[in-house]
Every structure is written in structure tokens, then in C-alpha cells.
Amino acid sequence: MLEISPRKVVQVIFQAREKRMAEAELRAFIAAMNEDEKASLVALTWIGRDTFDADDLQEAIETAKTEATTPTEDYLVNMPLFADYLEAGLEAIGINPSEVEEDFFDR
């Protein structure tokens, strides 16, 4: 089970796509997350880049927790295609980022 709200993931995707203008805010947003949310974010990224299958979400989350050696914000922000991987990860687990994005911007 995902340990972060899809809405937060979409917010990270949005900020990551605006990286040059919002990198400090993106780093701060990720840094403020709890460890479960950070691990889920990393797991979604790994699923999006095909390191793990969507069926292995729990294993990916546990691996992210046990293998964390650098601040999550540094690891993710420095990863090329980070936003694309997150979006693909959401899609792989059955969450449509476009629908979540509409909800995100409607509030």
C-alpha cells in the first residue's frame, strides 16, 4: 500500500518540472515528509524506471527504507527524468496522474 497521498506525489511532479524556478521549494517539500512518504516516493520512482514491478510496491518501499544513505531530496532531485519516473510509477500502480492533477489544481 502506498504510504503517501497521490496528491503529494503530483505536487512533487509539478515542482520537479519547474526545477529551475522551484528547486529549493521542492527540496524543502520532500525533506519535510515523513520517512514512510519519502520511501514511497522513491519506490514510485523505481517502479517508474522499471527497477521494480508495480506488483512489488511493498518490497520497493521496504528497500527504499533500508537502503537510504543520502537525503531523499538529494537523491531524487539529482536523478534525470525524476518527474517522468514518478508519473510512470503512479500509472503503473493504477493511479491516473492527470485526474489527481485536476483535483490538485481545482483546490
mmCIF file of C-alpha atoms in Angstrom:
data_model
loop_
_atom_site.group_PDB
_atom_site.id
_atom_site.type_symbol
_atom_site.label_atom_id
_atom_site.label_comp_id
_atom_site.label_asym_id
_atom_site.label_seq_id
_atom_site.Cartn_x
_atom_site.Cartn_y
_atom_site.Cartn_z
ATOM 1 C CA MET A 1 0.000 0.000 0.000
ATOM 2 C CA LEU A 2 1.273 3.437 -0.946
ATOM 3 C CA GLU A 3 2.327 5.436 2.103
ATOM 4 C CA ILE A 4 1.972 8.872 0.501
ATOM 5 C CA SER A 5 -1.055 10.588 -0.953
ATOM 6 C CA PRO A 6 -1.206 10.736 -4.749
ATOM 7 C CA ARG A 7 -1.865 14.462 -4.347
ATOM 8 C CA LYS A 8 1.546 14.938 -2.703
ATOM 9 C CA VAL A 9 3.199 12.932 -5.478
ATOM 10 C CA VAL A 10 1.585 15.149 -8.109
ATOM 11 C CA GLN A 11 2.783 18.218 -6.224
ATOM 12 C CA VAL A 12 6.335 16.832 -6.322
ATOM 13 C CA ILE A 13 5.987 16.090 -10.063
ATOM 14 C CA PHE A 14 4.776 19.634 -10.691
ATOM 15 C CA GLN A 15 7.619 21.172 -8.695
ATOM 16 C CA ALA A 16 10.184 18.869 -10.304
ATOM 17 C CA ARG A 17 9.082 20.006 -13.752
ATOM 18 C CA GLU A 18 9.629 23.593 -12.648
ATOM 19 C CA LYS A 19 13.004 22.635 -11.163
ATOM 20 C CA ARG A 20 14.971 25.727 -12.065
ATOM 21 C CA MET A 21 12.365 28.011 -10.537
ATOM 22 C CA ALA A 22 11.305 25.826 -7.611
ATOM 23 C CA GLU A 23 14.219 23.544 -6.687
ATOM 24 C CA ALA A 24 14.595 24.974 -3.173
ATOM 25 C CA GLU A 25 10.860 24.578 -2.548
ATOM 26 C CA LEU A 26 10.912 21.039 -3.970
ATOM 27 C CA ARG A 27 13.826 20.033 -1.744
ATOM 28 C CA ALA A 28 12.120 21.545 1.308
ATOM 29 C CA PHE A 29 8.800 19.857 0.485
ATOM 30 C CA ILE A 30 10.435 16.422 0.207
ATOM 31 C CA ALA A 31 12.630 16.997 3.280
ATOM 32 C CA ALA A 32 9.518 17.773 5.354
ATOM 33 C CA MET A 33 7.891 14.431 4.509
ATOM 34 C CA ASN A 34 7.957 11.580 6.994
ATOM 35 C CA GLU A 35 10.116 8.520 6.320
ATOM 36 C CA ASP A 36 7.192 6.438 5.005
ATOM 37 C CA GLU A 37 6.274 9.126 2.480
ATOM 38 C CA LYS A 38 9.883 9.502 1.359
ATOM 39 C CA ALA A 39 10.244 5.733 0.900
ATOM 40 C CA SER A 40 7.025 5.614 -1.119
ATOM 41 C CA LEU A 41 8.250 8.444 -3.321
ATOM 42 C CA VAL A 42 11.500 6.599 -4.001
ATOM 43 C CA ALA A 43 9.619 3.339 -4.590
ATOM 44 C CA LEU A 44 7.331 5.020 -7.132
ATOM 45 C CA THR A 45 10.378 6.421 -8.896
ATOM 46 C CA TRP A 46 11.949 2.963 -9.058
ATOM 47 C CA ILE A 47 8.719 1.456 -10.388
ATOM 48 C CA GLY A 48 8.523 4.217 -12.989
ATOM 49 C CA ARG A 49 12.006 3.435 -14.252
ATOM 50 C CA ASP A 50 11.345 -0.343 -14.191
ATOM 51 C CA THR A 51 13.702 -1.180 -11.326
ATOM 52 C CA PHE A 52 10.711 -2.806 -9.592
ATOM 53 C CA ASP A 53 7.361 -4.023 -10.933
ATOM 54 C CA ALA A 54 4.173 -2.393 -9.721
ATOM 55 C CA ASP A 55 3.251 -5.675 -8.001
ATOM 56 C CA ASP A 56 6.375 -5.285 -5.881
ATOM 57 C CA LEU A 57 5.419 -1.904 -4.392
ATOM 58 C CA GLN A 58 5.775 -3.068 -0.764
ATOM 59 C CA GLU A 59 9.167 -4.594 -1.469
ATOM 60 C CA ALA A 60 10.269 -1.373 -3.189
ATOM 61 C CA ILE A 61 9.129 0.703 -0.195
ATOM 62 C CA GLU A 62 10.958 -1.564 2.259
ATOM 63 C CA THR A 63 14.086 -1.494 0.086
ATOM 64 C CA ALA A 64 13.934 2.307 -0.069
ATOM 65 C CA LYS A 65 13.752 2.439 3.728
ATOM 66 C CA THR A 66 16.645 0.067 4.316
ATOM 67 C CA GLU A 67 18.934 1.370 1.574
ATOM 68 C CA ALA A 68 18.540 5.090 2.219
ATOM 69 C CA THR A 69 22.034 6.545 2.529
ATOM 70 C CA THR A 70 21.579 10.125 1.325
ATOM 71 C CA PRO A 71 18.806 12.645 1.937
ATOM 72 C CA THR A 72 15.835 11.673 -0.227
ATOM 73 C CA GLU A 73 15.567 15.161 -1.681
ATOM 74 C CA ASP A 74 19.169 14.999 -2.906
ATOM 75 C CA TYR A 75 18.758 11.519 -4.350
ATOM 76 C CA LEU A 76 15.571 12.326 -6.251
ATOM 77 C CA VAL A 77 16.250 15.895 -7.400
ATOM 78 C CA ASN A 78 19.587 14.844 -8.870
ATOM 79 C CA MET A 79 18.007 11.959 -10.802
ATOM 80 C CA PRO A 80 17.456 12.678 -14.502
ATOM 81 C CA LEU A 81 13.812 12.190 -15.541
ATOM 82 C CA PHE A 82 12.717 12.085 -11.899
ATOM 83 C CA ALA A 83 9.280 13.637 -12.610
ATOM 84 C CA ASP A 84 8.694 11.296 -15.553
ATOM 85 C CA TYR A 85 9.557 8.266 -13.416
ATOM 86 C CA LEU A 86 7.168 9.389 -10.677
ATOM 87 C CA GLU A 87 4.378 9.866 -13.184
ATOM 88 C CA ALA A 88 5.046 6.446 -14.741
ATOM 89 C CA GLY A 89 5.169 4.899 -11.257
ATOM 90 C CA LEU A 90 1.741 6.269 -10.376
ATOM 91 C CA GLU A 91 0.336 4.972 -13.648
ATOM 92 C CA ALA A 92 1.896 1.553 -13.068
ATOM 93 C CA ILE A 93 0.089 1.166 -9.732
ATOM 94 C CA GLY A 94 -3.210 2.239 -11.262
ATOM 95 C CA ILE A 95 -3.373 5.924 -10.340
ATOM 96 C CA ASN A 96 -4.009 8.382 -13.160
ATOM 97 C CA PRO A 97 -1.778 11.413 -12.505
ATOM 98 C CA SER A 98 -3.936 13.599 -14.769
ATOM 99 C CA GLU A 99 -7.010 13.009 -12.615
ATOM 100 C CA VAL A 100 -5.058 13.735 -9.438
ATOM 101 C CA GLU A 101 -3.561 16.820 -11.085
ATOM 102 C CA GLU A 102 -7.042 18.153 -11.907
ATOM 103 C CA ASP A 103 -8.009 17.721 -8.260
ATOM 104 C CA PHE A 104 -4.741 19.364 -7.183
ATOM 105 C CA PHE A 105 -5.358 22.481 -9.292
ATOM 106 C CA ASP A 106 -9.080 22.700 -8.501
ATOM 107 C CA ARG A 107 -8.395 23.372 -4.845
#
